[in-house]
PDB file of C-alpha atoms in Angstrom:
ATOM      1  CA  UNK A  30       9.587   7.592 -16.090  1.00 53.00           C
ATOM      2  CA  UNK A  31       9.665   5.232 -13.389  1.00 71.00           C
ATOM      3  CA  UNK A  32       6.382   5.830 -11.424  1.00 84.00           C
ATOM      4  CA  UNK A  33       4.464   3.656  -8.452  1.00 95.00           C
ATOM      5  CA  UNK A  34       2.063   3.395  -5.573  1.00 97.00           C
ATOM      6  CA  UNK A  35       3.133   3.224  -2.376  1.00 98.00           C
ATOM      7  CA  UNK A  36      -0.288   2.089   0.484  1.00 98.00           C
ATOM      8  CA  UNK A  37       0.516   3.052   4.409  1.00 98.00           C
ATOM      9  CA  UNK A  38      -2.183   2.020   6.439  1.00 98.00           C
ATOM     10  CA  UNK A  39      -3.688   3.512   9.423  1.00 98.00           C
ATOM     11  CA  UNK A  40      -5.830   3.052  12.318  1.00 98.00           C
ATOM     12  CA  UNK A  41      -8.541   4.989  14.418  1.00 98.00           C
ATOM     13  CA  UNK A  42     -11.382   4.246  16.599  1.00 98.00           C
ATOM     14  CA  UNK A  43     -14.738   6.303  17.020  1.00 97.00           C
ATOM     15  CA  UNK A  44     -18.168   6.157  17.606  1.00 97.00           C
ATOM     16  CA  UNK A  45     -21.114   7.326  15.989  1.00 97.00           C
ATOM     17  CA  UNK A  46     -24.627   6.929  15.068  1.00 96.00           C
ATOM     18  CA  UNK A  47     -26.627   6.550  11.558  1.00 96.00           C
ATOM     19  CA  UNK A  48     -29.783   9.022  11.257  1.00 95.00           C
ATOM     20  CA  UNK A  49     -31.127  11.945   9.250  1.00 95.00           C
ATOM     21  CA  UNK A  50     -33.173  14.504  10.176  1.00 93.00           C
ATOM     22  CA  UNK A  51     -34.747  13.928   6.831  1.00 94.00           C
ATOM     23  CA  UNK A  52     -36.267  10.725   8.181  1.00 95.00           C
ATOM     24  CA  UNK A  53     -39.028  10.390  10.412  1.00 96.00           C
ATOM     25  CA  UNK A  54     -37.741   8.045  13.923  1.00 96.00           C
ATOM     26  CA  UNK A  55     -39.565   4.981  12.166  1.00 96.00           C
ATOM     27  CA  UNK A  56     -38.040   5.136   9.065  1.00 96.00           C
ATOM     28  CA  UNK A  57     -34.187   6.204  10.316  1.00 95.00           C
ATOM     29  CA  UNK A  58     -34.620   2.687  12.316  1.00 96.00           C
ATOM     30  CA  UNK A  59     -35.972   0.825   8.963  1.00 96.00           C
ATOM     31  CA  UNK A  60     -32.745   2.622   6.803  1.00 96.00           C
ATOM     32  CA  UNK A  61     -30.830   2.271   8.903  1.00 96.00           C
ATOM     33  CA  UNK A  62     -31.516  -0.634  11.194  1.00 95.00           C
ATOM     34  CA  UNK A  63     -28.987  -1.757  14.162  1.00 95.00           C
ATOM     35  CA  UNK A  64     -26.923   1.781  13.133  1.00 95.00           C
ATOM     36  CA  UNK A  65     -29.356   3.793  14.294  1.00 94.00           C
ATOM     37  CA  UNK A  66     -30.181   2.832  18.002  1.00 94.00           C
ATOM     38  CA  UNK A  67     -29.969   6.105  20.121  1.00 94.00           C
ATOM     39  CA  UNK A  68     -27.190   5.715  22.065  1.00 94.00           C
ATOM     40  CA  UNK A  69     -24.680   5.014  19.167  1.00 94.00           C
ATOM     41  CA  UNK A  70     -21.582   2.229  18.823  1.00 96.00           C
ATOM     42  CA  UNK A  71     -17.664   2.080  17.638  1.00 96.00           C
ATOM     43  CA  UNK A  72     -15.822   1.039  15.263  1.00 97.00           C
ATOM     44  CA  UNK A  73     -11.888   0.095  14.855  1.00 97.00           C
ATOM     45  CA  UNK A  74     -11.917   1.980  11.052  1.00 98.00           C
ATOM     46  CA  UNK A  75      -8.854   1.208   9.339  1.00 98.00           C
ATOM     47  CA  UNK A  76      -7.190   3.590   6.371  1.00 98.00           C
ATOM     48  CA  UNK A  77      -5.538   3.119   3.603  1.00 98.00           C
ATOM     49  CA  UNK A  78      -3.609   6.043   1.949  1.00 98.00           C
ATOM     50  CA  UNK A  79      -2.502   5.613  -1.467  1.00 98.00           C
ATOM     51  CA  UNK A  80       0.131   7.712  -3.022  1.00 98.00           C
ATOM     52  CA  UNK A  81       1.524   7.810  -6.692  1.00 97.00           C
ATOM     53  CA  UNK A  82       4.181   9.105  -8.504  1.00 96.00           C
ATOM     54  CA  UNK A  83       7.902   8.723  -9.790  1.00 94.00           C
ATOM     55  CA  UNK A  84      10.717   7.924  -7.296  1.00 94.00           C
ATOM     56  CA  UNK A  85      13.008  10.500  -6.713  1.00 92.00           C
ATOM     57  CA  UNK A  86      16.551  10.612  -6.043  1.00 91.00           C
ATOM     58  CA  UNK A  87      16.748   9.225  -2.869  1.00 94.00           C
ATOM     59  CA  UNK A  88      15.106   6.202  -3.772  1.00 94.00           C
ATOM     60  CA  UNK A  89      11.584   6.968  -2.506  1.00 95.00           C
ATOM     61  CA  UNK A  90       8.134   8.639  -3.772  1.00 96.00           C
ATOM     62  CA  UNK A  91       7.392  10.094  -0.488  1.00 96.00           C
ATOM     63  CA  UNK A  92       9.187  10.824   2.833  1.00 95.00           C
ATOM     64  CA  UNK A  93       7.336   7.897   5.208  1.00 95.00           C
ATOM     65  CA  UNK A  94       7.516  10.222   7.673  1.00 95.00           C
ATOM     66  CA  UNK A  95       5.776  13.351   5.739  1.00 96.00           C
ATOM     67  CA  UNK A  96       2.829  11.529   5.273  1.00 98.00           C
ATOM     68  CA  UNK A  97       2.916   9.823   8.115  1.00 97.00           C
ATOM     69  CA  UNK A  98       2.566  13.638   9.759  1.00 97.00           C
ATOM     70  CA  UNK A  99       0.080  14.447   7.460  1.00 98.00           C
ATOM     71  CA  UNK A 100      -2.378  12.053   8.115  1.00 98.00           C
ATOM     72  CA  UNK A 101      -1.863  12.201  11.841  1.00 98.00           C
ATOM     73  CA  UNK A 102      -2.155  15.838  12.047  1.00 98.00           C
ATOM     74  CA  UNK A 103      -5.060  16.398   9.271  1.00 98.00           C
ATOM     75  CA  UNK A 104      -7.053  13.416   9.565  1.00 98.00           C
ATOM     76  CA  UNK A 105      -6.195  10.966  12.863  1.00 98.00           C
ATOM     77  CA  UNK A 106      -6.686  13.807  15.457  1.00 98.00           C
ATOM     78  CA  UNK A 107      -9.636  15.000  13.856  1.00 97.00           C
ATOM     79  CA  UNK A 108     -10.855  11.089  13.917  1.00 98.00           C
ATOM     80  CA  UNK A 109      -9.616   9.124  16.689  1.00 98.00           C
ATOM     81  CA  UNK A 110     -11.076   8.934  19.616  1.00 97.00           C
ATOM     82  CA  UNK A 111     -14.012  10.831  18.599  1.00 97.00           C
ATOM     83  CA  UNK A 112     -17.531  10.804  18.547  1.00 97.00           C
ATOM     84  CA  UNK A 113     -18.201  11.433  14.352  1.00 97.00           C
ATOM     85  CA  UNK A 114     -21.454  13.041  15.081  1.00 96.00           C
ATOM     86  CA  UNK A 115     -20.629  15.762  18.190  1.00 95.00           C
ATOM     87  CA  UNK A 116     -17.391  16.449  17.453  1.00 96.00           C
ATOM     88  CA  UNK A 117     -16.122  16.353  13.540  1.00 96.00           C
ATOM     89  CA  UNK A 118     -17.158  19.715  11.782  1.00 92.00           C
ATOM     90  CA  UNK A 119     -17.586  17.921   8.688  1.00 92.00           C
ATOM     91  CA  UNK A 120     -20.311  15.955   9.407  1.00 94.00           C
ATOM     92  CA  UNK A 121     -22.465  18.061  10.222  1.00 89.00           C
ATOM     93  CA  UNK A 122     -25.520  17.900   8.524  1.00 89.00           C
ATOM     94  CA  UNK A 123     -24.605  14.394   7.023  1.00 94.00           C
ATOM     95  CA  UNK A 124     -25.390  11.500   8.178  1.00 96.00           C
ATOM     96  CA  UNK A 125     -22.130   9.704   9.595  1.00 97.00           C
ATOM     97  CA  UNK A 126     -21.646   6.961   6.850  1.00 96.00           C
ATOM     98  CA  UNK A 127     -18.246   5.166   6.044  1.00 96.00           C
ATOM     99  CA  UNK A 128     -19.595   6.409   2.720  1.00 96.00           C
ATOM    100  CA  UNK A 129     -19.395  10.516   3.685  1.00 96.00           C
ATOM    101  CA  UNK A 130     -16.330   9.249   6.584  1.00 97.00           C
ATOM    102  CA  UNK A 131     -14.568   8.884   3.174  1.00 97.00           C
ATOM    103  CA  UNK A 132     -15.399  12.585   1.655  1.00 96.00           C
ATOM    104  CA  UNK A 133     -14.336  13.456   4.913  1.00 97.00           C
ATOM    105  CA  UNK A 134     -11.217  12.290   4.869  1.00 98.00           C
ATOM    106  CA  UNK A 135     -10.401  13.124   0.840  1.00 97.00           C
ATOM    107  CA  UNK A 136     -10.983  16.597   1.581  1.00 96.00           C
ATOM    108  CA  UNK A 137      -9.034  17.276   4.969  1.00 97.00           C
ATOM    109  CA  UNK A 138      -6.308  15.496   2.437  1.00 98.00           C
ATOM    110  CA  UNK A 139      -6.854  17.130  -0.660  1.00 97.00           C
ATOM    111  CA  UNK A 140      -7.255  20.504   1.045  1.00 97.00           C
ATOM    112  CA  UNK A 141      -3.909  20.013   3.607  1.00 97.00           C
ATOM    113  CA  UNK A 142      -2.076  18.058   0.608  1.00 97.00           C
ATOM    114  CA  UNK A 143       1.820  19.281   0.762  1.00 95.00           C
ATOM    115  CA  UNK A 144       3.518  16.141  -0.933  1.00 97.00           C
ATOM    116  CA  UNK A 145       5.015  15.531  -4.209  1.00 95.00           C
ATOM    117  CA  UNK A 146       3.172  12.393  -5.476  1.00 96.00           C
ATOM    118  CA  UNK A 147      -0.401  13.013  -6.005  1.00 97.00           C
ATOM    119  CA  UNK A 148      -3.227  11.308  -3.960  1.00 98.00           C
ATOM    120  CA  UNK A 149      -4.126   8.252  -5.610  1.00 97.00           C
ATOM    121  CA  UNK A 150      -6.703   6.400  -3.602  1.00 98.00           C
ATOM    122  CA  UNK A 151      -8.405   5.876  -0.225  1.00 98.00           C
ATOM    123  CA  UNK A 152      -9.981   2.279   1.554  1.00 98.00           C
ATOM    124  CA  UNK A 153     -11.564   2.697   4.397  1.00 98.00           C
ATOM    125  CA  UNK A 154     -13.184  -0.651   6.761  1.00 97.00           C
ATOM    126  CA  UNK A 155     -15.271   0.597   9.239  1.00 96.00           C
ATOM    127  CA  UNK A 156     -15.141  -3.575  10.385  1.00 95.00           C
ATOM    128  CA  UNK A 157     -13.021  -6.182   8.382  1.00 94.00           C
ATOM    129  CA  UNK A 158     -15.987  -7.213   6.486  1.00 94.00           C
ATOM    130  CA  UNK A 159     -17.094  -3.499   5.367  1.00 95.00           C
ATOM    131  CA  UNK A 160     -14.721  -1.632   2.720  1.00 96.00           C
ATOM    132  CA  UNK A 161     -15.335   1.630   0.932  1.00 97.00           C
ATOM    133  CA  UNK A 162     -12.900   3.271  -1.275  1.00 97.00           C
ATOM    134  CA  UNK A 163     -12.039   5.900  -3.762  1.00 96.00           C
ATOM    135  CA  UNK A 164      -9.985   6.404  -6.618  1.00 96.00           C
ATOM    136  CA  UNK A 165      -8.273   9.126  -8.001  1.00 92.00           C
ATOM    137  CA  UNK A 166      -8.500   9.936 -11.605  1.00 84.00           C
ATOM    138  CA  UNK A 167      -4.823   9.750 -13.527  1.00 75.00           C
TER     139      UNK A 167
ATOM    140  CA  UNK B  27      -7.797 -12.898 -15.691  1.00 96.00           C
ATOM    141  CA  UNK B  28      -4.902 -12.112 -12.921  1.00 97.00           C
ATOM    142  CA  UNK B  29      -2.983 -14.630 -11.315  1.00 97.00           C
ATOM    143  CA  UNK B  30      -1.310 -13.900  -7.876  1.00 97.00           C
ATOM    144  CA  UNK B  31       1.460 -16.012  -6.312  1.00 97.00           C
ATOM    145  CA  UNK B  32       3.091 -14.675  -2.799  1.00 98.00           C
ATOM    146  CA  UNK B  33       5.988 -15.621  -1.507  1.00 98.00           C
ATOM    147  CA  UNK B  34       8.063 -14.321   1.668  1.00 98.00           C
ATOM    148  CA  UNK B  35      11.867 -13.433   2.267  1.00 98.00           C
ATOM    149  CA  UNK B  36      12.843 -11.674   5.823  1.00 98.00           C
ATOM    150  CA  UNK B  37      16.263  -9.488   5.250  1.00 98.00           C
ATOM    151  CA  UNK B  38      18.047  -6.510   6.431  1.00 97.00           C
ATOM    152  CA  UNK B  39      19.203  -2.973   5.154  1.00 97.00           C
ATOM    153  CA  UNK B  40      19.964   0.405   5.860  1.00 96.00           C
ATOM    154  CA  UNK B  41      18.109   3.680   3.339  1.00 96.00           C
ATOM    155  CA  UNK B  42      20.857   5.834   3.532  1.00 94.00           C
ATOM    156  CA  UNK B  43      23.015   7.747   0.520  1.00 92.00           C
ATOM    157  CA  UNK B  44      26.559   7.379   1.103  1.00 90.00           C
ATOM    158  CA  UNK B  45      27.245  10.760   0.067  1.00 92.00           C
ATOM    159  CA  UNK B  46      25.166  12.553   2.688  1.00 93.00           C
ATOM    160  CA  UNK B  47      25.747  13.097   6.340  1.00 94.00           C
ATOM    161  CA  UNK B  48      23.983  11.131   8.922  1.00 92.00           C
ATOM    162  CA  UNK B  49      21.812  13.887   9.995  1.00 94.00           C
ATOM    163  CA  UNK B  50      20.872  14.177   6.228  1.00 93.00           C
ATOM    164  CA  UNK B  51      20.172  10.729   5.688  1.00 94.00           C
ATOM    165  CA  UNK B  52      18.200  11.147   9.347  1.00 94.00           C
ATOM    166  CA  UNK B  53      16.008  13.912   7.304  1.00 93.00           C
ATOM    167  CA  UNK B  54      14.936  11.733   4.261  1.00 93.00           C
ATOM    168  CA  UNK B  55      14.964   8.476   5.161  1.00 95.00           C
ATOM    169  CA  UNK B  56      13.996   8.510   9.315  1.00 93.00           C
ATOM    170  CA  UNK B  57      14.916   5.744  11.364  1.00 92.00           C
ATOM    171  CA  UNK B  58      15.506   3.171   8.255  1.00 93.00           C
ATOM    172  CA  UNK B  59      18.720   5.317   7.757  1.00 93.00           C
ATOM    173  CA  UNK B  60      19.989   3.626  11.243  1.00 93.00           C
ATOM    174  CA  UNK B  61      24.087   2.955   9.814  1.00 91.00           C
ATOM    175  CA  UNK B  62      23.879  -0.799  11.368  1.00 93.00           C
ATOM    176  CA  UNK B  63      20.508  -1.646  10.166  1.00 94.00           C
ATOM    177  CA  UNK B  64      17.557  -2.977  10.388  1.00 96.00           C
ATOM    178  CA  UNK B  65      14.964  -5.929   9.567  1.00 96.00           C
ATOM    179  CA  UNK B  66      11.671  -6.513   7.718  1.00 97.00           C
ATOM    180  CA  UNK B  67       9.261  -9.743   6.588  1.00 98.00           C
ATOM    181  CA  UNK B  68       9.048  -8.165   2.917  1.00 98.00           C
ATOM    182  CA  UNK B  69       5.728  -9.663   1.609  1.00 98.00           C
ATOM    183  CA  UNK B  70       5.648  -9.984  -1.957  1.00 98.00           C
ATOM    184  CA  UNK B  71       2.989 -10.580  -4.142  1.00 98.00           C
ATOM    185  CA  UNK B  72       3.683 -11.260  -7.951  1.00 98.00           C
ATOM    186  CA  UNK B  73       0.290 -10.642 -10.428  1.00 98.00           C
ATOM    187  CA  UNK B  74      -0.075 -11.974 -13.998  1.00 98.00           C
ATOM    188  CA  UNK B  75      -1.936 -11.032 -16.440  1.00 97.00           C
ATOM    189  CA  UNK B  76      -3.100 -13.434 -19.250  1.00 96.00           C
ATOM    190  CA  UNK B  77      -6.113 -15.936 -20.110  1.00 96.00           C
ATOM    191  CA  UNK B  78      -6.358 -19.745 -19.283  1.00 95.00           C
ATOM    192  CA  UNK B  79      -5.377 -22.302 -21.908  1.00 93.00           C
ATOM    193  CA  UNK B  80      -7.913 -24.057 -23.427  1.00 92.00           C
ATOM    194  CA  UNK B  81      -6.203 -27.467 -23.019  1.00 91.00           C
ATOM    195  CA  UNK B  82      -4.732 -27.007 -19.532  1.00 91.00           C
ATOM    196  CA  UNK B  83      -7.212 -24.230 -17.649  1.00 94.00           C
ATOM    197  CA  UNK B  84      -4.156 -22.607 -16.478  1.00 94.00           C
ATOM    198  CA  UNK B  85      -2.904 -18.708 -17.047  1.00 95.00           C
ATOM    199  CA  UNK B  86       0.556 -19.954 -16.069  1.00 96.00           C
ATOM    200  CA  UNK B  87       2.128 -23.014 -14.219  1.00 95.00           C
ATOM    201  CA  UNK B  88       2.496 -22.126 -10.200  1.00 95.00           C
ATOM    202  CA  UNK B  89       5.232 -24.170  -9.816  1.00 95.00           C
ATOM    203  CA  UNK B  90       7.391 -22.533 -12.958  1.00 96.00           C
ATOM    204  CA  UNK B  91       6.184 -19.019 -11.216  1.00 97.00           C
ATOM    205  CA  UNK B  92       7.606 -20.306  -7.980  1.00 97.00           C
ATOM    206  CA  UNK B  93      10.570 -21.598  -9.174  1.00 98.00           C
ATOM    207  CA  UNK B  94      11.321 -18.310 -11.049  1.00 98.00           C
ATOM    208  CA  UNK B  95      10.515 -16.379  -7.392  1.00 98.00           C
ATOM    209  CA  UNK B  96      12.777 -18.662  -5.613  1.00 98.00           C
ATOM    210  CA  UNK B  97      15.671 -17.907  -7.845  1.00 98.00           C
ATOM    211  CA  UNK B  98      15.541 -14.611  -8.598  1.00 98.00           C
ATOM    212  CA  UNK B  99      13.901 -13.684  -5.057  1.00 98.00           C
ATOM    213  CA  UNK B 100      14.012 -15.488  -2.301  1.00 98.00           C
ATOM    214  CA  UNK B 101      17.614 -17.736  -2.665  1.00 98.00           C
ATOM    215  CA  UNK B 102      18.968 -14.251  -2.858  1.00 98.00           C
ATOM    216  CA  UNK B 103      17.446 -12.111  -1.039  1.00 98.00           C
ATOM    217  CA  UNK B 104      16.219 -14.200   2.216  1.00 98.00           C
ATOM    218  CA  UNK B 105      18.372 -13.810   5.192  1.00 97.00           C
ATOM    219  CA  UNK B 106      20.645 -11.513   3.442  1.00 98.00           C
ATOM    220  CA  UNK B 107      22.095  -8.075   4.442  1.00 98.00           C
ATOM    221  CA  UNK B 108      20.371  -6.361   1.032  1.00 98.00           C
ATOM    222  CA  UNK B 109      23.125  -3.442   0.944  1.00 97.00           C
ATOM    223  CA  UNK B 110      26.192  -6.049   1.441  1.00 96.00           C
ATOM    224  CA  UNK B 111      25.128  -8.722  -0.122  1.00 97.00           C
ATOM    225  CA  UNK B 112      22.832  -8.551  -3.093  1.00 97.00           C
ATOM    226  CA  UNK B 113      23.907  -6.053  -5.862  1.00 97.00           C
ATOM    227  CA  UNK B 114      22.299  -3.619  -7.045  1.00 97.00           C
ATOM    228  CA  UNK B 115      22.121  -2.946  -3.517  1.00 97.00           C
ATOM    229  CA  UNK B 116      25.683  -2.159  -3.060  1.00 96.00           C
ATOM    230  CA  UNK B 117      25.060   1.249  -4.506  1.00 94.00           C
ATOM    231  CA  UNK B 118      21.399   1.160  -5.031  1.00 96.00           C
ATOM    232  CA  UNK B 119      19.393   2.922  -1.434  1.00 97.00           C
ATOM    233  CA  UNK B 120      17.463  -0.520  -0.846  1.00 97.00           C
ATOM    234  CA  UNK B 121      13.965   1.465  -0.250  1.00 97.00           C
ATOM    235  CA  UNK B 122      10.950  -1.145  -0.894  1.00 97.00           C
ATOM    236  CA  UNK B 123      10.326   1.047  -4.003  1.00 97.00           C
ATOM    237  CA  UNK B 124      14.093   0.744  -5.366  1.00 97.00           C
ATOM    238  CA  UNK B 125      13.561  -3.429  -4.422  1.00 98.00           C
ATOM    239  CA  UNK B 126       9.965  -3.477  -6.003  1.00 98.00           C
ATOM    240  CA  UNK B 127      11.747  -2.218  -9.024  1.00 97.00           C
ATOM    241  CA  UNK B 128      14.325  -4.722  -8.877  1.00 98.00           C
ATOM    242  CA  UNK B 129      11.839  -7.644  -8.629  1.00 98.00           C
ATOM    243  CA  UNK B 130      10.129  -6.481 -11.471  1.00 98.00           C
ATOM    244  CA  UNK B 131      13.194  -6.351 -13.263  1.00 98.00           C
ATOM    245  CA  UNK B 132      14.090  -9.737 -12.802  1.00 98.00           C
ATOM    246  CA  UNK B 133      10.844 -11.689 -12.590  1.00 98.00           C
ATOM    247  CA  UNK B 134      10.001 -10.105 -16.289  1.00 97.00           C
ATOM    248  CA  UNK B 135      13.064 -11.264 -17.713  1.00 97.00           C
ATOM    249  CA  UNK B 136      12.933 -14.730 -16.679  1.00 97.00           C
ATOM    250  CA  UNK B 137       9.190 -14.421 -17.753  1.00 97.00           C
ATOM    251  CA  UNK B 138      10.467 -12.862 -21.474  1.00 96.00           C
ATOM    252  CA  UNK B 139      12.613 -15.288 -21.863  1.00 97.00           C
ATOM    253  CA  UNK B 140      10.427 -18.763 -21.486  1.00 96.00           C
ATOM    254  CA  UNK B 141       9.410 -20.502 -24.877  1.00 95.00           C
ATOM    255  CA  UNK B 142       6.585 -19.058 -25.786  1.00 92.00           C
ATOM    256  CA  UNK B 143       4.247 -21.877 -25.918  1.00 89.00           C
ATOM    257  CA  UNK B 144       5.325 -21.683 -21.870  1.00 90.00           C
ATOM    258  CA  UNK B 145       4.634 -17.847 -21.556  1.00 92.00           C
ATOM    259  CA  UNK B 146       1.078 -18.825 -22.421  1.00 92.00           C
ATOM    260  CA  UNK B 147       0.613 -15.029 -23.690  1.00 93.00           C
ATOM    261  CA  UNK B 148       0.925 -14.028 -19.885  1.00 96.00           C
ATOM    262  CA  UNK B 149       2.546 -10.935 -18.869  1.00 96.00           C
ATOM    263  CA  UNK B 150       3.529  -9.614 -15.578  1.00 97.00           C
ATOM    264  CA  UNK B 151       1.020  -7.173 -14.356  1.00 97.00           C
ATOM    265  CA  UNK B 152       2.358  -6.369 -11.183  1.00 97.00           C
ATOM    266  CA  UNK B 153       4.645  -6.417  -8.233  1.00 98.00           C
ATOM    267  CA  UNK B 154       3.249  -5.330  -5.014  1.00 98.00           C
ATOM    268  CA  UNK B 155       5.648  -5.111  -2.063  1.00 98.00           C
ATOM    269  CA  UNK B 156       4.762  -5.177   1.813  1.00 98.00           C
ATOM    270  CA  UNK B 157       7.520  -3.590   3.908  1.00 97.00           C
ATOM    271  CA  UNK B 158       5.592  -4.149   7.018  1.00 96.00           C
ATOM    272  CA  UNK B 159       1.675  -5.235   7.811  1.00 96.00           C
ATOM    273  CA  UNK B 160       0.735  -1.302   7.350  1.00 97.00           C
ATOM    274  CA  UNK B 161       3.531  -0.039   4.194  1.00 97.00           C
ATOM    275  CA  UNK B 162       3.416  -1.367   0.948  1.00 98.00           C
ATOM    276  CA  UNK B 163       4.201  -0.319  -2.818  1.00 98.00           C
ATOM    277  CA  UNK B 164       2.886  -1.508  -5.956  1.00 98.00           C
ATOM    278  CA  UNK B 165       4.711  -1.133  -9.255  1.00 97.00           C
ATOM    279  CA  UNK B 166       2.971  -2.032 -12.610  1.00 96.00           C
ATOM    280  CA  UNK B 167       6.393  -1.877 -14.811  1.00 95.00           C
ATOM    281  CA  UNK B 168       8.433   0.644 -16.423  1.00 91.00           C
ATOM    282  CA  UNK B 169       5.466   1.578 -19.260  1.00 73.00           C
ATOM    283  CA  UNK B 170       2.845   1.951 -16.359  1.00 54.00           C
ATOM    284  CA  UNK B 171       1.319   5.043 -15.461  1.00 47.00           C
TER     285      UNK B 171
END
């Protein structure tokens, strides 16, 4: 069986702030450092969506524009434009890492997932130098 | 150790079945079923697998890998009208999946059929594709996955 990866990227800005209640003010600034000053800052994340499976008859392994819906309605209009702390559900109670951003992200997925090919694999940059991803089991 | 070499052909085509209506191609395939086509700057990068030779610190000689991507790659395929002009694109849907397939296809057999003390025990690992900045497909070979 003929079977690949396809990788569409995607972009969304947002703000938010590093700090746990579970942390005294002193220590969230040592853990934490420049991510933790009170006001917050932004990113420009970028995300990578990878899918995997065989092609199917019309030449493709997914409909560009299925997941392209998908992600925009399950995880860029929960994300972009949005302050990660206030106003994303998920978060709270965790401290607003690209780290959890990533849970966050697999499970509106893995929970909304309609497509054929199975998730394969997220990257996430919260700048160009920063990259976090996950990997899907086969 | 993997070995990557990239190379870059710009060309056009239309993802549409011939035996379908318009509005059905429309449904599957979006805009990149326009009938008069379109453009990308396909992106390709080839990976090897293998291990350096002792003698020469090499996996496998860039400039045989380039030559092979230049004639089974880019002479064809660069400034070409994929559906019209480079079979099996006459009645293969030219999606970057059905092209990373083809790539494969003919990189490995120029690959297969070097002298072996050429081949170096190399193998290709890898074909990964780059429709645009933001879409790409990787394909590790018919016995992948």
């Amino acid at each position: 069986m003929t079977s690949l990866r396809l990788t569409s990227r995607y972009h969304f800005s947002a703000s938010h702030r590093l700090a746990t209640a579970a942390l005294t003010a002193e220590e969230n600034r040592r853990v934490y450092g420049k991510c933790n000053n009170p006001y917050g800052h932004g990113h420009d994340y970028v995300l990578e969506v990878s899918v995997e499976g065989p092609v199917g008859e019309d030449g493709q392994l997914v409909r560009r524009e299925e997941l392209d819906t998908l992600v925009a309605d399950r995880v860029l209009a929960l994300l972009d434009h949005k302050d990660l702390n206030t106003d994303v559900a998920g978060f709270a109670g965790r401290v607003t890492t690209t780290e959890n951003l990533a849970a966050v992200i697999r499970a509106q997925l893995e929970q909304h997932w309609t497509l054929t090919p199975r998730l394969a694999g997220l990257r996430i940059s919260e700048t160009p130098r920063n990259t976090f991803s996950w990997e899907g089991s086969r | 150790m993997y070995l990557t070499r990239k190379a870059e052909f710009s060309a056009s085509h239309i993802c549409a079945n011939p035996q379908w209506s318009e509005a059905q191609n429309r449904a599957v395939y979006g805009p990149n079923a326009n009938p008069n086509g379109h453009g990308h700057n396909y992106v390709l990068e080839v990976t090897l697998e293998g291990e350096p030779d002792p003698a020469t610190g090499m996996v496998f000689d860039l400039r045989e890998l380039k030559e092979i991507l230049n004639q089974e790659v880019i002479d064809p395929m660069d400034h070409r009208f994929l559906n019209r002009e480079v079979p099996p694109f006459d009645s293969i849907v030219p999606t970057t999946e059905n092209l990373a397939i083809e790539i494969w296809r003919r990189v490995d057999q120029r690959l297969r059929a070097l002298p072996e003390a050429q081949q170096n025990g190399a193998r290709l690992a890898n074909v990964r594709l780059y429709e645009t900045a933001d879409l790409f497909v990787d394909y590790g070979g018919p016995a992948s996955l």
